[in-house]
Tab-separated table of C-alpha atoms in Angstrom:
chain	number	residue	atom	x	y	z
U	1	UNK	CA	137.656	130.088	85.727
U	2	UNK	CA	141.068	129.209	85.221
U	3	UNK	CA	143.795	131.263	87.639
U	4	UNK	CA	145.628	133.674	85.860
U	5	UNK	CA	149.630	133.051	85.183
U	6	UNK	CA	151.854	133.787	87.951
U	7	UNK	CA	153.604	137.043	87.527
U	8	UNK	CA	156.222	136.272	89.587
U	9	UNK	CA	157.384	137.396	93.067
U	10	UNK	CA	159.942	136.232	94.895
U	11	UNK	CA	158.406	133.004	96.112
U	12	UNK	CA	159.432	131.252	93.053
U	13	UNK	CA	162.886	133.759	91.969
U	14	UNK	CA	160.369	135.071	89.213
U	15	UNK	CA	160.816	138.924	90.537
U	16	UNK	CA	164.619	138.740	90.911
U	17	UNK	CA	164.677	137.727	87.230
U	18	UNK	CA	162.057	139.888	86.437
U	19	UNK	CA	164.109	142.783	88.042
U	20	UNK	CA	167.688	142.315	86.618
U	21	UNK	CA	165.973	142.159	82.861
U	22	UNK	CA	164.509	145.733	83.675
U	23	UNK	CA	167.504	147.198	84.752
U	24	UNK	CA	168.788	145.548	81.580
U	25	UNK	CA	166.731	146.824	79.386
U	26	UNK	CA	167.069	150.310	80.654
U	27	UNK	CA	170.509	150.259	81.247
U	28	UNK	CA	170.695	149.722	77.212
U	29	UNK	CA	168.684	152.536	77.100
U	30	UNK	CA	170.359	154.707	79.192
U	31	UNK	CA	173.674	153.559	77.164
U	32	UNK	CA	172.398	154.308	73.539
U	33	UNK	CA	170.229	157.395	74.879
U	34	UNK	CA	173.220	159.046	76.140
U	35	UNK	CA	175.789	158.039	73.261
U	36	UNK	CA	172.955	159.214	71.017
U	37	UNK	CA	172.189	162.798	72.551
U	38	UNK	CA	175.902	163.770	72.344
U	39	UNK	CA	175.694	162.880	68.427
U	40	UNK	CA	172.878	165.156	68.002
U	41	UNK	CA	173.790	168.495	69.424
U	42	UNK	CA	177.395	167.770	67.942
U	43	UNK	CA	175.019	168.084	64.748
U	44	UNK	CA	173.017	170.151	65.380
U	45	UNK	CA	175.079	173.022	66.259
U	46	UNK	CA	177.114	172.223	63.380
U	47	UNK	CA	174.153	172.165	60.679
U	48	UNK	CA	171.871	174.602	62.481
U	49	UNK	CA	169.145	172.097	62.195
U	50	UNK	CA	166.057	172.766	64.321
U	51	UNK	CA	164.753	169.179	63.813
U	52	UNK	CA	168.328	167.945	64.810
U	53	UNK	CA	168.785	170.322	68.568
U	54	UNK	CA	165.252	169.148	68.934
U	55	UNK	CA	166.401	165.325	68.937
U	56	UNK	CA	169.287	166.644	71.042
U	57	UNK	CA	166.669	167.569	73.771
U	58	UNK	CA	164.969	164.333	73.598
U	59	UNK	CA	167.825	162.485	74.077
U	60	UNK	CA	168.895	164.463	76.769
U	61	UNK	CA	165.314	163.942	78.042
U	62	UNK	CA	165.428	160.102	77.515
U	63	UNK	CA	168.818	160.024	79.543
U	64	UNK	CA	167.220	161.869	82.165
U	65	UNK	CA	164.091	159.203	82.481
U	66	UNK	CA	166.466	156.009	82.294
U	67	UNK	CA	168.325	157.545	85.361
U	68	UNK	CA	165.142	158.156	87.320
U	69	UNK	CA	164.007	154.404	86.159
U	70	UNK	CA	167.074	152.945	87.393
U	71	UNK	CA	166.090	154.803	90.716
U	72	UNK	CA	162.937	153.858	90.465
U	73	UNK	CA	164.030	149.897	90.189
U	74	UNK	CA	166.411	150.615	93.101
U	75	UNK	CA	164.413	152.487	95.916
U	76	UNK	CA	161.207	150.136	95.070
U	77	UNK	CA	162.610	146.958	96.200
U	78	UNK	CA	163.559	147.835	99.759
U	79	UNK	CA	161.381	145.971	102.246
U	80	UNK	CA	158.670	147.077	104.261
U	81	UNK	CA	159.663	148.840	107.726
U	82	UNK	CA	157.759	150.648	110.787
U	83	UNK	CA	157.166	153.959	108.476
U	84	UNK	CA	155.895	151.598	105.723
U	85	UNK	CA	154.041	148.844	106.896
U	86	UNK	CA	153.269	148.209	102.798
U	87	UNK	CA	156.825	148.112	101.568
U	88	UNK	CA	158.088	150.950	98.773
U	89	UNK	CA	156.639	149.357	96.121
U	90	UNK	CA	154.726	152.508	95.041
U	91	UNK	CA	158.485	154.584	94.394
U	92	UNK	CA	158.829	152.453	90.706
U	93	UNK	CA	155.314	154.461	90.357
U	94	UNK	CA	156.545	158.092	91.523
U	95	UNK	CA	159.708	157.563	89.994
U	96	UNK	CA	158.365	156.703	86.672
U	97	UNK	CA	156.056	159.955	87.035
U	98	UNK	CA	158.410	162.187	87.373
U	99	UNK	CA	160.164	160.562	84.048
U	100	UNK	CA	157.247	160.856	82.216
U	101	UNK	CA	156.933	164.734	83.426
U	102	UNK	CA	160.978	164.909	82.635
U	103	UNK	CA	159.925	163.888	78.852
U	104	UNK	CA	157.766	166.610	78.439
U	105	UNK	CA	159.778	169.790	80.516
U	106	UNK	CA	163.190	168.482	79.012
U	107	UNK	CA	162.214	166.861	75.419
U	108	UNK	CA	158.606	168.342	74.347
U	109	UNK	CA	158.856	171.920	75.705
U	110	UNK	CA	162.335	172.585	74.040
U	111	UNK	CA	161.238	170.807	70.977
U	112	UNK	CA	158.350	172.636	70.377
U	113	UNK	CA	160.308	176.134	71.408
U	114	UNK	CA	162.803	175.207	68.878
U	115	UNK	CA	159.806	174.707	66.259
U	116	UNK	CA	157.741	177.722	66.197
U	117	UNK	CA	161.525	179.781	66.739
U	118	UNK	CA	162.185	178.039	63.343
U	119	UNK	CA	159.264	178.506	61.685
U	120	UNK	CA	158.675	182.234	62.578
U	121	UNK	CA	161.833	183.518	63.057
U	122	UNK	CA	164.579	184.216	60.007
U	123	UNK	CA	165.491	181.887	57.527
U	124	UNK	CA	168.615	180.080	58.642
U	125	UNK	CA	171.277	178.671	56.360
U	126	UNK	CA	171.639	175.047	56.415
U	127	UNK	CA	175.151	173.621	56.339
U	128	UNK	CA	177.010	170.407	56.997
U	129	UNK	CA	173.836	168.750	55.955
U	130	UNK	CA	176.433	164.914	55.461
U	131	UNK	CA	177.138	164.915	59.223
U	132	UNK	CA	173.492	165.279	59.841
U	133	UNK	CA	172.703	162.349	57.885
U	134	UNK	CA	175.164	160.268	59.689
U	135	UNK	CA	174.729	160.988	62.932
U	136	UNK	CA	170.807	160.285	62.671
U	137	UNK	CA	171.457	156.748	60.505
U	138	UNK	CA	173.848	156.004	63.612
U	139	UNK	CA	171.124	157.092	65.946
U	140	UNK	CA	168.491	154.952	64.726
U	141	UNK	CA	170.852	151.807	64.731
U	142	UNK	CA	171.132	152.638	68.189
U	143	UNK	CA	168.007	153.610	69.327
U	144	UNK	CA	167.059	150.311	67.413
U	145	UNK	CA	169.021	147.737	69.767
U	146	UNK	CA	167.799	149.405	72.721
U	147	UNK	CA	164.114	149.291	71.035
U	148	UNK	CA	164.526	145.615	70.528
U	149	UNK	CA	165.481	145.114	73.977
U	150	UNK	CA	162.635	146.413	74.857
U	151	UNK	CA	160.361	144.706	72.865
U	152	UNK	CA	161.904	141.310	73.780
U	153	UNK	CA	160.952	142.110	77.039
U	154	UNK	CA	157.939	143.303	76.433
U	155	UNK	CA	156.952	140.139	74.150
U	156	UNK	CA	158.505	137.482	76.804
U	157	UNK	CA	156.198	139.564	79.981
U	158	UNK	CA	152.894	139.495	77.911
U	159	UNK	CA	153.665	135.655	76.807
U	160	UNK	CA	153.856	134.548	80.587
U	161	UNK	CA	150.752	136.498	81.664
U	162	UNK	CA	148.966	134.903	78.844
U	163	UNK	CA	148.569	138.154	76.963
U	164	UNK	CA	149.189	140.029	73.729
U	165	UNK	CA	151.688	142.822	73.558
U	166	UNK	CA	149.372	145.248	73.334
U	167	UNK	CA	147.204	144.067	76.273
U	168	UNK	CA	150.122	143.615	78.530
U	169	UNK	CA	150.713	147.591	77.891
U	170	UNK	CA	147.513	148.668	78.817
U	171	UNK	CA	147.266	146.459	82.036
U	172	UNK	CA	151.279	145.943	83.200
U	173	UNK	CA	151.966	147.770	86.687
U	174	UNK	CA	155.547	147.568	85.545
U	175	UNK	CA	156.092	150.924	84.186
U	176	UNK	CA	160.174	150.962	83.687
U	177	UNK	CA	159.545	148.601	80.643
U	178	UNK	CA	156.317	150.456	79.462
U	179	UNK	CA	158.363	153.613	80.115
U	180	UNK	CA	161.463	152.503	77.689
U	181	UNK	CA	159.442	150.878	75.122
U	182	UNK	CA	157.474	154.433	74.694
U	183	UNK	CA	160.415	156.576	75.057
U	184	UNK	CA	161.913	154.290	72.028
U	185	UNK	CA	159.250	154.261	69.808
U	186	UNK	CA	158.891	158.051	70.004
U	187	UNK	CA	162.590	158.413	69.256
U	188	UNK	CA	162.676	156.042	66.449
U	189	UNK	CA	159.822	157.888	65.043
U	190	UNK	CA	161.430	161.141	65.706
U	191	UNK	CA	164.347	160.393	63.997
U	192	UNK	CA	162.602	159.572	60.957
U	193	UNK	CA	161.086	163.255	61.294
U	194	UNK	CA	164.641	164.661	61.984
U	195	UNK	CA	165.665	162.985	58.780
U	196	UNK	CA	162.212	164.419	56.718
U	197	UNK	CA	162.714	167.845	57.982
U	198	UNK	CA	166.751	168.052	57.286
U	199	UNK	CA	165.882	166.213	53.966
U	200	UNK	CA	163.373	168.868	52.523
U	201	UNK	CA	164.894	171.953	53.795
U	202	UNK	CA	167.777	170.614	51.705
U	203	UNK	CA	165.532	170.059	48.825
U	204	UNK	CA	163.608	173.256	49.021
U	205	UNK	CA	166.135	175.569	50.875
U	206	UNK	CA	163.449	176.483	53.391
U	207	UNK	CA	163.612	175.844	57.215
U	208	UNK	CA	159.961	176.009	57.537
U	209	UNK	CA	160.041	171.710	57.102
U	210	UNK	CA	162.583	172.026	59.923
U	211	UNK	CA	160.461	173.563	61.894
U	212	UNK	CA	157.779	171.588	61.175
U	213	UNK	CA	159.741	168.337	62.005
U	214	UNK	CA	160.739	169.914	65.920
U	215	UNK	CA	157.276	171.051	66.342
U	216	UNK	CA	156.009	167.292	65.846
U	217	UNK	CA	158.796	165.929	67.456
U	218	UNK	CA	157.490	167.872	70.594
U	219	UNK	CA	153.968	166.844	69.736
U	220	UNK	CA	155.112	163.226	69.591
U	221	UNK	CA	156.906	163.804	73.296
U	222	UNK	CA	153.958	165.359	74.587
U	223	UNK	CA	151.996	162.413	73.569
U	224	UNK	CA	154.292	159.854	75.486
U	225	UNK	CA	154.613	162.028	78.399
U	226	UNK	CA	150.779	162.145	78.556
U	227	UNK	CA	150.280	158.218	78.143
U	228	UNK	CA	152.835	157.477	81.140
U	229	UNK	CA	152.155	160.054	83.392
U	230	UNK	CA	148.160	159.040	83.078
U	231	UNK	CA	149.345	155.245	83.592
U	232	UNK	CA	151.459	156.088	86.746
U	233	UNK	CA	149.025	158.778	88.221
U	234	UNK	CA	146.206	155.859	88.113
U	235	UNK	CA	148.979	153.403	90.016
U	236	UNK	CA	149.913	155.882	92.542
U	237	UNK	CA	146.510	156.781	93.609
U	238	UNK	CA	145.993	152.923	93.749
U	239	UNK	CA	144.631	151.203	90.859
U	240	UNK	CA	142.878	147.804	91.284
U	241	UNK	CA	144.543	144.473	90.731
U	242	UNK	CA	144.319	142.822	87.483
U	243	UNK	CA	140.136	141.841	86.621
U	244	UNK	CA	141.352	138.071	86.080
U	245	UNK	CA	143.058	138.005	89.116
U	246	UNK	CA	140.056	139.556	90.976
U	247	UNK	CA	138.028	137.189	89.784
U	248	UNK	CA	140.131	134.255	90.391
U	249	UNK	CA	140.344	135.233	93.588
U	250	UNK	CA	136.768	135.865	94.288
U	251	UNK	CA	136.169	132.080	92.971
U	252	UNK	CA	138.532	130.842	94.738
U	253	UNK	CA	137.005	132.601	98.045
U	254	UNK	CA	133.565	131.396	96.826
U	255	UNK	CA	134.471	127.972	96.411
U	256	UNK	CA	135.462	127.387	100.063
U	257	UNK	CA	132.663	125.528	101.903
U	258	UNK	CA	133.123	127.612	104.743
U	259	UNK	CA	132.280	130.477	102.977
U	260	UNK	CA	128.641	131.206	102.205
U	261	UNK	CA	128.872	134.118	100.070
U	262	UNK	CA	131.980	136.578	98.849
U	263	UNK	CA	130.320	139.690	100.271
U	264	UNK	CA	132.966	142.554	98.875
U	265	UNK	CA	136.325	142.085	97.351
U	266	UNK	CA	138.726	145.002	97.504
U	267	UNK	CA	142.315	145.173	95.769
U	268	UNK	CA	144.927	147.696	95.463
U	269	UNK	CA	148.327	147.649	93.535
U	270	UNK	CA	151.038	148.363	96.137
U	271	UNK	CA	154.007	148.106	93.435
U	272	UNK	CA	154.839	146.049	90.856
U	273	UNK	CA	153.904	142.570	91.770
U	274	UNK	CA	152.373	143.240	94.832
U	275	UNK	CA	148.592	143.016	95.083
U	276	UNK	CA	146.706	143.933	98.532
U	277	UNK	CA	143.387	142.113	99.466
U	278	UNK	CA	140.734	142.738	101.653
U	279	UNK	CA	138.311	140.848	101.461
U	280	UNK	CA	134.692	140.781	103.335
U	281	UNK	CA	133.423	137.361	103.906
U	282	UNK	CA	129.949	135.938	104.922
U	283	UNK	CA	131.140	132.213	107.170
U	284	UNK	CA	128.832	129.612	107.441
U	285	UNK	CA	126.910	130.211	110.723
U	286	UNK	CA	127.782	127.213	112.073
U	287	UNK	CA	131.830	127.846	112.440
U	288	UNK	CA	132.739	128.693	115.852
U	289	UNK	CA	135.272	131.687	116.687
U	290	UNK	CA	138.184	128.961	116.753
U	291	UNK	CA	136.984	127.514	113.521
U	292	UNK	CA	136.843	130.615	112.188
U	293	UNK	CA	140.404	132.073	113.160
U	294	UNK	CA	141.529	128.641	111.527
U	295	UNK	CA	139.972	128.944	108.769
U	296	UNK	CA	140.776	132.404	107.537
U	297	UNK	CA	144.685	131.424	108.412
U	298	UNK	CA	143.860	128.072	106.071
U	299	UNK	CA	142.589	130.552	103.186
U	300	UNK	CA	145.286	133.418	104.063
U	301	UNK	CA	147.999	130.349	103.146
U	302	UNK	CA	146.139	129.211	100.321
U	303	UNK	CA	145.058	132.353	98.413
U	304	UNK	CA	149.147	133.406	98.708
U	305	UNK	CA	149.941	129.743	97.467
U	306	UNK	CA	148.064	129.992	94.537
U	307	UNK	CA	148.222	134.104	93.822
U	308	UNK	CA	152.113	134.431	94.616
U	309	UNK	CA	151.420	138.426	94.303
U	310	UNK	CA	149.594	138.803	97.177
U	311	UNK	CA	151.878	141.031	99.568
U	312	UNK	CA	148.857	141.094	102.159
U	313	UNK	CA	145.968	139.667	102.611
U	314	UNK	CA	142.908	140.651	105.130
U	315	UNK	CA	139.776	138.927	105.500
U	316	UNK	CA	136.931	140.190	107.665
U	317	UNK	CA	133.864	138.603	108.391
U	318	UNK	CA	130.943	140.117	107.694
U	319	UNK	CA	126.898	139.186	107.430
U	320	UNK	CA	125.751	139.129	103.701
U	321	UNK	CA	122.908	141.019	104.151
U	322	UNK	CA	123.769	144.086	106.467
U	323	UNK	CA	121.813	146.672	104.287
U	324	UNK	CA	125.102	149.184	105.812
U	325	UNK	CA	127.556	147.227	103.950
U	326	UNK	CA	125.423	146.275	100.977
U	327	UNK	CA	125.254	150.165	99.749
U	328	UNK	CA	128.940	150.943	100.197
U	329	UNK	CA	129.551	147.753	97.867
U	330	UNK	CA	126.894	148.726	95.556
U	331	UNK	CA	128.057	152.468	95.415
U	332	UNK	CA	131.448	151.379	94.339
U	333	UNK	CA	130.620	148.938	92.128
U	334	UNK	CA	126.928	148.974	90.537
U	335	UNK	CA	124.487	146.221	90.012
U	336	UNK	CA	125.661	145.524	86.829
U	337	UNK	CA	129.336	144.066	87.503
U	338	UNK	CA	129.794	140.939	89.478
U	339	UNK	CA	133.216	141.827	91.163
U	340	UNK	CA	132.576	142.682	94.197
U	341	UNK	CA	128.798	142.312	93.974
U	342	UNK	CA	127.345	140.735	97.171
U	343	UNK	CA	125.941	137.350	96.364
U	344	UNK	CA	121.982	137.348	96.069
């Protein structure tokens, strides 16, 4: 099987790139987010709008995460010291969980509030219903450069790992650009809401539709903030690497003559980019223990050669048929994968 694309890490300058277009892209966000969420509560104190004080909350929420990205990005890239031996790789995770939990406290709680307060409490009266118009037309131009930003991103990341779009956002451990993307689309979409609820309480005189339109505007947040904090809870607790990277390892491993048998392959996301190995190796019998401390330094080199991502790599030798061992592997993964299964 062919070796999945590299990723990029900083063997090659790929990560440094890699980096400065995330902070790109959410600096743009951070830029039209903010610009945007002044706009809105200008308009909707002015018009009384429900659907319009919700968007004023969401983009208030949306500043928020784009400040906590950029931290994320920041703190994530310092490297590895005596109180972490790993590197801080897993911060772009935490950070980007406590955005996604910032979405839903600062955008889909005060949205939904501002719904049901709407809906059930006395009919308001809706005025300067123009500026309203405006100031979401200008919003969505805005939101729009900062969703295409995204998008290019996204489109140029799933291209170079060989994937489409939609692939790359179930699978990416990059969750700043997952993150934005998300955070954009729900805006977008919420703006079109705004405009449907303003629109028909102007048409029918009723501020049940604007209701409506902040109640599903804090749906739609709650939806987001459910997606990333599920991504980043499974990256924190430390997901596995990528299944075509596991398995390009593994043949890689399997193809060495002095290994008889890939016994148990174990791999853990440490950050973005960064992949840790451990993997449990059967050696032909007849290496002896300087042979064999040469030979797992001759694969440590070449697995990081040809994986760049590999932050660290551990290899421990191991019989193939220790019943012990066998178990544990089978426990974790089942006789009906082969990663990780010991060979027969």
């Amino acid at each position: 099987m062919a070796e999945p694309p590299d990723t990029g890490t900083g063997k090659n300058g790929t990560e440094e790139k890699e980096g400065g277009e995330s902070t790109l892209t959410v600096l743009v966000a951070l830029g039209a987010n903010a610009a945007i969420g002044v706009l809105k509560l200008i308009a909707g104190l002015l018009t009384g709008s429900a659907a319009m004080l919700a968007e004023a909350g969401h983009s208030v929420a949306d500043t928020a995460t784009e400040g906590l990205l950029l931290t994320a990005l920041r703190r994530s890239t310092r490297a590895a010291d005596r109180r972490h031996p790993f590197g801080y790789g897993k911060e772009r995770f935490f950070w980007a969980l406590i955005a996604a939990v910032s979405i839903f406290v600062s955008g889909a709680v005060f949205a939904i509030y501002e719904g049901i307060h709407t809906i059930l409490g006395d009919e308001a009266e809706q005025t300067a219903v123009l500026v309203a118009y405006i100031v979401l037309a200008i919003s969505f131009v805005l939101e729009g450069i900062s969703w295409t930003q995204a998008v290019r991103q996204l489109r140029a990341e799933a291209a170079a790992d060989d994937l489409t779009p939609l692939e790359w956002l179930r699978r990416t451990d990059d969750p700043t650009v997952k993150t934005v993307f998300f955070e954009d689309s729900a805006a977008l979409t919420g703006l079109l809401l705004a405009f449907a609820g303003v629109g028909l309480h102007q048409l029918t005189g009723s501020a049940i539709y604007d209701g409506i339109a902040s109640l599903l505007i804090g749906l739609l947040l709650t939806g987001v903030a459910y997606i990333l904090g599920r991504t980043n809870k499974g990256l924190l607790i430390g997901r596995q690497a990528d299944a075509r990277t596991v398995v390009a390892i593994r043949d890689a491993l399997g193809a060495r003559p002095e290994v008889d048998a890939v016994v148990d392959l174990l791999t853990m996301m440490l950050g973005t980019d960064e992949i840790l190995l451990c993997a449990r190796l059967d050696f032909d019998d007849a290496l002896g223990a300087a042979d064999l401390e040469r030979t797992c330094v001759e694969i440590d080199a070449d697995l990081r050669e040809r994986f760049p991502d590999l932050a660290e790599v551990f290899l421990e030798p191991v019989p193939r048929n220790d019943p012990t061992m066998r178990e544990r592997v089978l426990s974790r993964y089942g006789e009906s994968t082969d990663l990780g299964k010991p060979t027969p």
